[in-house]
XYZ file of C-alpha atoms in Angstrom:
646
model
C -12.132 106.681 -2.489
C -10.598 104.114 -4.657
C -12.727 100.921 -4.404
C -9.606 98.763 -3.989
C -8.794 100.480 -0.992
C -12.070 100.034 0.450
C -11.741 98.182 3.901
C -12.671 94.448 3.691
C -13.040 91.899 6.278
C -9.959 90.220 7.743
C -9.602 86.546 6.102
C -7.744 85.335 8.985
C -10.288 86.076 11.438
C -12.673 83.022 9.824
C -12.455 79.630 10.943
C -12.537 77.246 7.757
C -14.789 73.907 7.890
C -13.237 70.259 7.593
C -12.875 69.325 4.014
C -15.000 66.220 3.603
C -13.965 62.751 1.932
C -16.823 61.103 0.339
C -15.119 57.701 0.308
C -14.742 57.728 4.118
C -16.708 54.830 5.216
C -20.234 55.442 6.979
C -22.199 53.602 9.314
C -25.778 52.701 9.002
C -26.969 56.189 10.595
C -24.774 57.901 7.949
C -21.975 58.755 10.451
C -18.601 58.906 9.334
C -16.129 56.394 10.695
C -14.464 58.151 13.472
C -11.186 56.925 12.078
C -11.729 58.203 8.672
C -11.151 54.760 7.178
C -11.436 54.909 3.343
C -12.914 52.159 1.364
C -10.373 50.039 -0.302
C -12.199 50.332 -3.555
C -11.216 53.903 -4.491
C -7.572 53.793 -3.641
C -6.773 52.756 -7.280
C -7.211 56.380 -7.969
C -6.661 59.780 -6.629
C -8.628 60.573 -3.566
C -11.401 63.153 -3.969
C -11.517 65.780 -1.342
C -14.682 68.469 -1.176
C -13.522 71.581 0.052
C -16.585 73.561 1.429
C -17.205 77.000 0.066
C -15.286 79.621 2.039
C -16.077 83.310 2.166
C -14.907 84.183 -1.325
C -13.261 87.588 -1.923
C -14.506 90.581 -3.546
C -11.553 92.412 -3.401
C -10.794 93.766 -6.894
C -6.942 93.696 -6.238
C -7.228 89.734 -5.881
C -7.313 87.961 -9.176
C -7.428 84.460 -7.962
C -7.449 82.588 -4.943
C -5.681 79.478 -4.187
C -6.634 76.212 -2.629
C -3.851 73.771 -1.282
C -4.673 70.224 -0.245
C -2.296 69.206 3.167
C -1.937 65.217 3.235
C 0.679 64.405 5.743
C 1.101 61.450 8.758
C -1.004 62.524 11.733
C 0.515 64.841 13.963
C 3.112 66.431 11.299
C 2.953 69.791 9.812
C 1.289 71.123 6.459
C 2.355 69.649 3.307
C 0.506 70.608 -0.095
C 0.028 67.675 -2.332
C -2.293 69.738 -4.299
C -3.014 73.297 -5.234
C -5.705 74.736 -7.372
C -6.473 78.342 -8.734
C -9.659 79.780 -8.835
C -9.985 83.172 -10.593
C -12.086 85.844 -8.906
C -14.567 86.360 -8.669
C -14.791 82.611 -7.638
C -18.207 80.429 -8.684
C -20.145 79.829 -5.858
C -20.342 76.250 -4.171
C -18.095 74.046 -2.850
C -14.698 72.934 -4.535
C -13.582 69.426 -5.546
C -9.919 68.652 -5.285
C -7.890 65.624 -4.990
C -5.210 63.694 -3.109
C -2.650 62.124 -5.659
C -2.867 58.391 -5.869
C 0.607 57.921 -4.934
C 0.364 59.276 -1.761
C -2.407 56.953 -0.555
C 0.049 54.844 1.305
C -1.113 52.674 4.354
C -1.298 55.011 7.497
C -3.475 57.519 9.327
C -2.935 61.219 7.951
C -4.122 64.457 8.657
C -6.412 66.030 6.058
C -6.875 69.960 5.863
C -6.811 72.819 3.338
C -5.191 76.097 2.808
C -6.797 79.129 1.116
C -4.666 81.767 -0.068
C -6.511 85.157 -0.980
C -3.788 87.383 -2.224
C -1.249 86.202 0.212
C -3.469 86.118 3.155
C -3.590 82.574 3.912
C -5.956 80.544 6.572
C -6.069 76.751 7.226
C -9.013 74.717 7.681
C -9.751 72.275 10.578
C -8.196 68.913 10.283
C -9.770 65.702 9.135
C -8.522 62.675 10.285
C -8.243 60.151 7.162
C -6.959 56.372 7.350
C -5.701 54.484 4.324
C -5.960 50.811 4.860
C -4.351 48.374 2.521
C -3.753 45.580 4.696
C -6.194 42.538 5.238
C -7.002 41.121 8.267
C -4.273 38.532 9.364
C -1.528 40.152 7.224
C -1.872 38.667 3.935
C -1.583 35.202 5.784
C -4.056 32.569 5.145
C -6.417 32.182 8.251
C -6.653 28.860 10.293
C -9.558 26.695 9.888
C -12.392 27.443 11.867
C -13.351 25.022 14.698
C -16.538 23.504 15.299
C -18.410 23.054 19.033
C -16.802 20.305 20.991
C -19.841 18.610 21.776
C -20.474 17.639 17.844
C -17.489 15.195 18.149
C -16.909 15.323 14.198
C -20.260 15.050 13.045
C -23.374 17.394 12.776
C -26.548 15.320 13.772
C -30.140 15.830 12.861
C -30.635 15.873 16.629
C -28.159 18.957 17.075
C -29.769 20.645 14.154
C -33.603 20.307 15.502
C -32.200 21.687 18.900
C -30.153 24.312 17.965
C -31.455 25.236 14.495
C -27.616 26.159 13.769
C -24.003 25.367 14.217
C -21.890 28.484 15.775
C -18.435 27.690 13.970
C -15.761 29.722 15.924
C -13.118 31.981 13.705
C -9.445 31.695 15.413
C -8.121 34.909 16.679
C -6.144 36.449 13.804
C -3.737 39.209 13.452
C -5.061 42.702 13.038
C -8.564 42.193 14.303
C -10.903 45.001 14.604
C -14.246 46.059 15.297
C -16.418 45.731 12.118
C -14.125 43.176 10.366
C -16.401 40.650 8.666
C -16.213 37.073 7.729
C -18.013 35.922 4.878
C -18.171 31.615 4.993
C -18.741 29.037 2.798
C -20.102 25.476 2.758
C -18.665 22.759 0.404
C -18.631 18.967 -0.083
C -15.141 18.992 -1.311
C -11.873 20.349 -0.666
C -10.068 22.451 -2.267
C -13.479 24.698 -2.839
C -14.872 25.083 -6.077
C -14.310 28.752 -7.113
C -18.135 29.376 -7.909
C -19.539 28.224 -4.413
C -21.859 30.514 -2.977
C -21.688 32.146 0.014
C -23.529 30.458 3.116
C -23.643 33.602 5.395
C -21.368 36.359 6.437
C -20.619 37.862 10.029
C -19.705 41.196 11.262
C -17.419 41.325 14.492
C -18.104 43.732 17.430
C -15.714 45.463 19.224
C -17.133 42.988 22.009
C -16.639 39.823 20.018
C -13.137 40.906 19.340
C -12.004 41.611 23.011
C -13.991 38.375 24.215
C -12.328 36.301 21.239
C -15.767 35.298 20.244
C -15.689 35.290 16.603
C -18.872 32.704 15.655
C -19.915 32.153 12.080
C -23.859 31.260 12.275
C -24.006 28.228 9.760
C -27.437 27.755 9.446
C -29.838 24.627 9.584
C -31.005 25.431 6.146
C -27.476 25.616 4.594
C -26.522 22.382 6.462
C -29.658 20.362 5.300
C -29.557 21.771 1.662
C -25.881 20.502 1.536
C -27.189 16.985 2.349
C -25.141 14.021 4.509
C -21.536 12.903 3.987
C -18.545 14.964 4.538
C -18.612 18.898 4.080
C -15.817 21.884 4.821
C -16.344 25.296 5.650
C -14.019 28.054 4.601
C -14.035 31.648 5.137
C -12.592 34.874 3.972
C -12.093 37.878 6.173
C -12.861 41.499 5.192
C -12.141 44.656 7.320
C -13.995 47.667 7.198
C -12.128 49.308 4.458
C -12.853 46.237 2.439
C -9.672 44.619 2.335
C -9.699 40.796 1.584
C -7.741 37.801 3.226
C -7.132 34.820 1.174
C -9.233 31.933 1.520
C -9.042 30.190 4.897
C -7.888 26.560 5.471
C -10.749 23.968 5.438
C -12.687 22.839 8.637
C -14.163 19.381 7.895
C -17.165 17.564 9.596
C -19.440 14.728 8.765
C -22.916 15.403 8.619
C -25.667 12.967 9.373
C -29.292 13.975 9.036
C -31.425 10.884 9.707
C -32.997 10.928 13.126
C -31.526 9.351 16.298
C -31.688 5.614 16.719
C -34.806 4.878 19.105
C -36.331 1.849 20.954
C -33.186 -0.315 21.194
C -34.189 -4.093 22.087
C -31.908 -5.848 24.617
C -29.199 -7.791 22.813
C -29.545 -11.576 22.139
C -26.830 -14.101 22.980
C -27.608 -17.476 21.601
C -26.550 -20.291 24.203
C -25.994 -23.856 23.093
C -28.165 -26.894 24.763
C -26.065 -26.653 27.646
C -27.062 -23.443 28.576
C -24.436 -21.314 28.883
C -21.109 -20.004 27.080
C -18.409 -22.455 27.578
C -15.296 -23.239 25.629
C -17.359 -25.400 22.842
C -19.270 -22.539 22.722
C -16.382 -20.176 22.015
C -14.902 -22.435 19.312
C -18.213 -23.471 17.777
C -20.951 -21.082 18.411
C -24.338 -22.017 19.893
C -25.541 -23.360 16.636
C -22.397 -23.485 14.127
C -21.765 -19.761 14.365
C -18.147 -20.463 14.825
C -18.006 -18.322 18.025
C -19.811 -16.709 20.645
C -22.180 -13.822 19.165
C -24.493 -11.068 20.169
C -27.556 -10.613 18.316
C -28.993 -7.130 17.530
C -32.488 -7.048 16.285
C -34.138 -4.015 14.390
C -34.363 -0.720 16.167
C -36.304 2.448 14.980
C -34.315 4.873 12.894
C -31.565 2.102 11.750
C -29.402 3.779 9.146
C -25.979 2.521 7.229
C -23.953 5.414 8.782
C -24.463 3.877 12.453
C -22.288 1.668 14.250
C -23.081 -0.975 17.010
C -20.827 -0.893 20.050
C -21.338 -3.833 22.312
C -20.351 -3.396 25.953
C -19.620 -7.119 27.044
C -19.132 -7.185 31.124
C -17.501 -3.641 30.903
C -15.340 -3.989 27.764
C -16.477 -2.468 24.276
C -16.272 -4.526 21.319
C -14.969 -3.675 18.048
C -17.686 -1.321 16.383
C -20.049 -3.289 13.824
C -21.494 -1.245 10.823
C -25.066 -1.191 10.679
C -26.675 -2.559 7.519
C -30.321 -2.076 7.983
C -31.282 -4.877 5.461
C -29.423 -7.526 7.535
C -31.298 -7.604 10.886
C -30.614 -9.305 13.236
C -27.319 -8.137 13.079
C -24.342 -10.151 14.162
C -21.156 -9.208 16.427
C -18.628 -11.872 17.464
C -17.167 -11.748 20.832
C -13.388 -12.499 21.034
C -11.955 -14.555 23.501
C -10.071 -11.998 24.956
C -13.407 -10.259 26.094
C -15.040 -13.361 27.101
C -12.292 -14.021 29.658
C -11.721 -10.212 30.593
C -13.837 -10.898 33.845
C -12.299 -14.004 34.760
C -12.773 -17.906 33.722
C -16.184 -18.163 36.050
C -18.281 -19.778 36.528
C -19.955 -16.524 36.559
C -22.271 -14.420 34.573
C -21.835 -11.366 32.599
C -24.136 -8.180 31.748
C -24.183 -7.341 28.123
C -25.862 -4.249 26.545
C -24.786 -1.722 23.839
C -25.192 1.263 22.074
C -25.686 2.861 18.648
C -23.308 5.342 17.543
C -24.561 7.872 14.958
C -22.201 10.616 13.789
C -20.512 11.785 16.804
C -23.216 10.812 19.228
C -24.161 8.026 21.168
C -27.646 6.673 22.234
C -28.109 5.551 25.778
C -27.294 2.133 26.500
C -29.738 -0.650 25.446
C -31.486 -2.856 28.152
C -29.048 -5.263 29.908
C -28.971 -9.211 29.134
C -27.172 -11.486 31.808
C -25.364 -14.317 30.371
C -23.819 -17.508 32.321
C -20.638 -18.510 31.387
C -17.954 -21.157 32.425
C -14.316 -21.306 30.877
C -12.727 -23.264 33.671
C -10.587 -26.290 32.569
C -8.666 -29.388 34.288
C -5.326 -28.822 33.636
C -2.892 -25.429 32.493
C -4.628 -23.200 29.767
C -2.734 -22.119 26.942
C -1.773 -19.407 24.393
C -3.998 -20.766 21.885
C -7.269 -21.150 24.084
C -9.976 -21.595 23.424
C -8.763 -24.373 20.869
C -9.218 -27.751 22.120
C -5.722 -29.125 21.337
C -3.455 -27.858 24.250
C 0.199 -28.101 23.343
C 1.165 -27.611 26.959
C -0.163 -30.600 28.416
C 2.702 -33.274 29.017
C 2.866 -35.632 26.190
C 2.170 -39.523 26.988
C 4.227 -42.405 26.036
C 3.255 -45.962 25.487
C 5.199 -49.075 25.917
C 4.405 -52.841 25.233
C 4.179 -55.247 28.090
C 6.921 -57.512 26.485
C 8.750 -55.447 24.154
C 8.926 -52.400 26.697
C 9.975 -50.092 23.591
C 9.106 -46.570 23.864
C 5.850 -45.935 21.578
C 6.481 -49.324 19.782
C 4.253 -52.307 19.821
C 5.711 -55.650 18.150
C 4.355 -59.119 17.375
C 5.941 -60.275 21.081
C 3.090 -57.873 22.588
C 0.348 -59.876 20.670
C -2.306 -60.544 23.166
C -1.098 -58.377 26.011
C -2.000 -55.175 27.491
C -0.187 -51.947 26.813
C 0.997 -49.336 29.340
C 0.413 -45.568 29.062
C 2.888 -43.490 30.966
C 2.074 -39.706 31.727
C 2.418 -37.117 34.184
C -0.803 -35.297 35.717
C -1.831 -32.128 34.758
C -1.550 -28.846 36.567
C -3.580 -27.870 39.748
C -5.693 -31.123 39.623
C -8.822 -30.824 41.500
C -11.483 -33.225 42.539
C -13.905 -34.102 40.085
C -11.452 -33.870 37.122
C -10.219 -36.782 35.206
C -8.426 -37.552 31.790
C -9.209 -40.159 29.257
C -6.987 -41.824 26.853
C -8.053 -42.328 23.206
C -6.206 -45.159 21.082
C -6.410 -44.763 17.068
C -9.779 -44.879 15.850
C -11.359 -46.400 18.474
C -14.257 -44.188 19.693
C -14.569 -44.830 23.228
C -11.976 -44.231 25.735
C -8.924 -46.910 26.156
C -8.727 -46.053 29.873
C -9.065 -43.247 32.345
C -7.780 -41.561 35.185
C -9.947 -39.869 38.093
C -8.025 -37.171 39.956
C -7.610 -38.520 43.587
C -7.529 -36.708 47.221
C -3.759 -35.556 47.379
C -2.770 -35.725 43.889
C -0.186 -32.899 42.811
C 0.743 -31.407 39.204
C 3.436 -33.693 37.686
C 2.520 -37.082 39.332
C 3.698 -39.940 37.293
C 0.814 -41.935 36.102
C 0.832 -45.463 34.291
C -2.474 -46.407 32.880
C -3.519 -49.618 30.986
C -4.471 -50.111 27.516
C -6.449 -53.568 27.128
C -5.696 -55.738 24.487
C -9.357 -55.806 23.372
C -8.742 -52.079 22.409
C -5.352 -52.745 20.711
C -6.426 -55.707 18.668
C -8.941 -53.583 16.900
C -6.022 -52.031 14.776
C -2.693 -54.721 14.814
C -1.007 -52.664 12.130
C -0.398 -49.016 12.003
C 3.116 -47.248 11.745
C 1.811 -44.119 13.218
C -1.182 -44.827 15.407
C -2.417 -41.623 17.151
C -2.788 -41.949 20.893
C -3.830 -39.157 23.003
C -5.653 -38.217 26.160
C -8.556 -35.470 26.982
C -8.846 -33.531 30.417
C -12.138 -32.718 31.515
C -13.715 -31.266 34.651
C -17.514 -32.051 33.163
C -17.771 -28.399 31.358
C -14.804 -28.015 29.462
C -12.178 -30.554 27.962
C -8.683 -30.289 26.432
C -6.806 -32.541 24.087
C -3.318 -33.175 24.603
C -0.890 -33.523 21.708
C -0.697 -36.752 19.654
C 1.863 -39.509 20.096
C 2.632 -41.402 17.250
C 2.697 -45.361 18.187
C 4.462 -47.943 15.947
C 1.943 -50.868 16.218
C 3.288 -53.832 14.311
C 1.771 -56.556 15.968
C 0.340 -58.540 12.894
C 2.402 -58.002 10.029
C 0.894 -58.034 6.489
C 0.549 -61.312 4.862
C 0.972 -62.605 1.294
C 3.994 -60.740 0.240
C 5.858 -62.510 -2.545
C 9.465 -63.457 -2.457
C 11.631 -61.355 -4.645
C 13.707 -62.738 -7.281
C 16.644 -62.556 -9.213
C 15.779 -62.776 -12.807
C 19.276 -63.133 -14.337
C 20.314 -65.739 -12.215
C 20.655 -69.347 -13.738
C 18.292 -72.053 -13.798
C 20.424 -73.678 -10.806
C 19.941 -70.276 -9.110
C 23.638 -69.047 -9.832
C 24.864 -65.624 -10.548
C 28.269 -66.545 -12.428
C 30.602 -65.163 -14.738
C 28.512 -65.729 -17.897
C 25.195 -64.191 -16.667
C 23.952 -61.580 -18.739
C 24.252 -58.772 -17.771
C 27.379 -59.255 -16.152
C 27.304 -59.257 -12.409
C 29.874 -56.306 -12.461
C 27.114 -54.472 -13.927
C 24.997 -54.976 -10.956
C 22.822 -57.548 -9.679
C 19.198 -57.105 -10.385
C 16.358 -57.804 -8.008
C 12.989 -58.240 -9.067
C 9.844 -57.127 -6.718
C 6.460 -58.533 -8.461
C 3.262 -56.556 -8.009
C 1.131 -57.509 -5.095
C -2.466 -56.814 -4.065
C -1.125 -55.111 -0.988
C 0.627 -52.342 -2.863
C -0.929 -49.222 -3.317
C 0.516 -45.801 -4.711
C 2.299 -43.901 -1.953
C 3.197 -46.975 0.209
C 6.872 -47.569 1.051
C 8.795 -50.417 0.069
C 12.355 -51.266 1.433
C 14.602 -53.869 -0.582
C 17.400 -55.589 1.445
C 20.134 -57.454 -0.037
C 22.975 -59.073 2.352
C 26.230 -61.133 1.024
C 27.706 -63.894 2.613
C 30.961 -66.146 2.176
C 29.031 -69.725 1.934
C 26.526 -71.026 -0.599
C 24.146 -71.474 2.508
C 23.960 -67.821 3.354
C 25.211 -68.473 7.152
C 28.236 -66.298 7.371
C 27.514 -62.695 6.422
C 30.169 -60.647 4.836
C 30.697 -57.107 6.870
C 29.773 -54.154 4.611
C 27.636 -55.811 2.079
C 24.292 -55.073 3.379
C 22.450 -52.744 0.742
C 19.172 -51.290 0.805
C 16.794 -49.113 -1.024
C 13.648 -47.289 -0.199
C 11.050 -46.686 -2.707
C 7.866 -44.851 -2.755
C 5.620 -46.596 -5.058
C 4.014 -44.753 -8.017
C 0.621 -45.922 -9.348
C 2.749 -47.788 -12.081
C 4.856 -49.517 -9.764
C 2.025 -50.670 -7.413
C 0.363 -52.311 -10.413
C 3.008 -53.836 -12.252
C 5.959 -54.279 -9.716
C 9.593 -52.825 -10.151
C 13.168 -53.571 -10.193
C 16.245 -52.461 -8.397
C 19.979 -52.618 -9.114
C 22.453 -53.713 -6.231
C 25.702 -51.956 -7.008
C 28.828 -54.351 -7.769
C 31.259 -52.460 -5.657
C 31.341 -53.243 -2.027
C 27.986 -55.305 -2.282
C 28.774 -57.990 -4.579
C 32.420 -58.031 -5.396
C 33.311 -59.594 -2.110
C 31.661 -62.789 -3.163
C 34.389 -64.549 -5.172
C 34.359 -68.393 -4.585
C 30.900 -69.973 -3.811
C 29.115 -67.145 -1.753
C 25.636 -66.004 -1.930
C 23.176 -63.333 -1.128
C 19.755 -63.062 0.220
C 17.151 -60.389 -0.915
C 13.663 -59.553 1.067
C 11.600 -56.336 1.132
C 9.233 -54.669 3.887
C 6.147 -52.796 3.041
C 4.890 -50.013 5.127
C 1.462 -48.805 4.018
C 0.942 -44.926 3.823
C -2.194 -45.355 6.095
C -0.224 -47.517 8.390
C 0.434 -51.360 8.485
C 3.571 -53.140 8.048
C 4.739 -56.535 6.504
C 7.736 -58.226 5.329
C 8.376 -60.634 2.388
C 10.310 -63.911 2.688
C 13.969 -64.018 1.575
C 15.275 -65.260 -1.579
C 18.851 -67.011 -2.138
C 21.160 -66.793 -4.780
C 24.422 -68.611 -5.268
C 27.345 -66.128 -6.379
C 30.764 -67.245 -7.741
C 33.244 -65.695 -10.004
C 35.999 -68.540 -9.789
C 36.246 -70.777 -12.803
C 37.210 -74.570 -12.728
C 40.604 -73.246 -13.445
C 40.999 -71.167 -10.490
C 40.626 -68.066 -12.534
C 38.510 -65.089 -11.064
C 36.224 -62.949 -13.683
C 35.691 -59.325 -13.141
C 35.027 -56.149 -15.016
C 38.767 -56.244 -16.040
C 38.689 -59.875 -16.535
C 35.783 -61.232 -18.824
C 36.943 -64.978 -19.319
C 33.587 -66.527 -19.906
C 33.518 -69.084 -23.073
C 30.504 -68.244 -24.628
C 31.183 -70.219 -27.649
């Protein structure tokens, strides 16, 4: 019989094994991923497919056997993407073919092969293959990781000792799948340098994904190796195929590796010799500290990264930075905190805690402090300042002159009256005292009486023996002080002009251009229409910055008895050092002030001195005769200089 006609096994009765894809990812036991995920690293070339050896034909009529690789979207019909002929007899063993690289597009595919033996075709079992080219979070930059809430922004030495690590949470991201992994980095700077080594990696299980518990174990060793200060955690996501996401946003946190503060002593609040905190203490301090202070003595494990938080009667003060080289530390207590629990009298509990990183120590032992900020009279916005501008201003009147805030020579030897209204809410045991100029002791006093009410008019007496200590002062300060035996307040100052005893010895001014007979006439030089000069000679009473006011008055007659209306002239001069030493001159303008004295008129001149530090005096008057009429009756003037000077 012809061998070519010999009976043979029918090929289509055989079952062909699945193709094999070496690039499919395997687990630790060597089992392929059930979805047939192919490693991303091989997708830049054709995908290798291993076709297991099949029953090769021994039919001499078949000169070749053809293998076709089928590659199509999952569930679609067979589509050949690669054919390869094998001449018969086919060499024993598995055959290696490929899927062209251009077919390796993201998706899930059915992979199989077809064997064609002389027109007799048979197909293998299908292998599921997944091509994954999309990284976790779909190419988007992952969000910054989240630290445990209890850290409150700082990883502390205590936390690391207790937990040994920090579990940092990765926020949910798109396309999450089991076996995704995160590689994370620990950097001192943001942005992260490219050569930063990995701090670890974590693979996420299906349970992690379902429970949204994607935690990165940042180890104690890594944290301590990075040292103290601000640090940043970054991570990259990788899926099972090996697709890589962009670097995540940073997640910053502080690191404090010093041990927790321990053995906190009670705070110390220095008290004044009065034994409590009062308004004077709030202004000046117990011993010139310029305020109420809380003193913190040295405690264990103090570090410059720590902060003191003082609790004053339930109110936390502004944090105080710790300087381990400057114990005891001093924290000033503001007025708002001092009075937050009322003006007293009462006591307040004071303690403190230490903030180290995001943690706080337990409170220190408490200290009890007495205080009393009550006052006689109304309070004010600038408290605890001694000056209270809200207190009524007093007024001073002389017994004889009865002028507001002025005492004159008419009041010589007499007491003065002080008028004011009583402060708000007067209470028995409160009083006020009036102070007069530089006199140290009170000039007068008023003790609150039963039935007194706010605004009650008061008239107090300042005795002459107080007043006579400073008889001359153009701005004598007078004020009063309220007192409740604990705290005091001062009223605004009233400036009182005290002119009881004038300054003596002020020389009479002169008219240096008058004739020997005391005349200013048509022939004087300079001519009187150029202005009349008044000379003020130097005086021992003159000092720089004193005020001298020169006055000149014109009269119709030679006896200076009939003043000419409108001719009064004055000039004020603040003395320079030279003028105080050598005197000075002023010139009275001709028009208005000199021109009206035509025939046998006159003028008088004097000056007053007001000392810069108080005190007042007046010179005697000097008289000069003024005539511009010649015996002929002709009148000289700026347009008629008729003096015969031959």
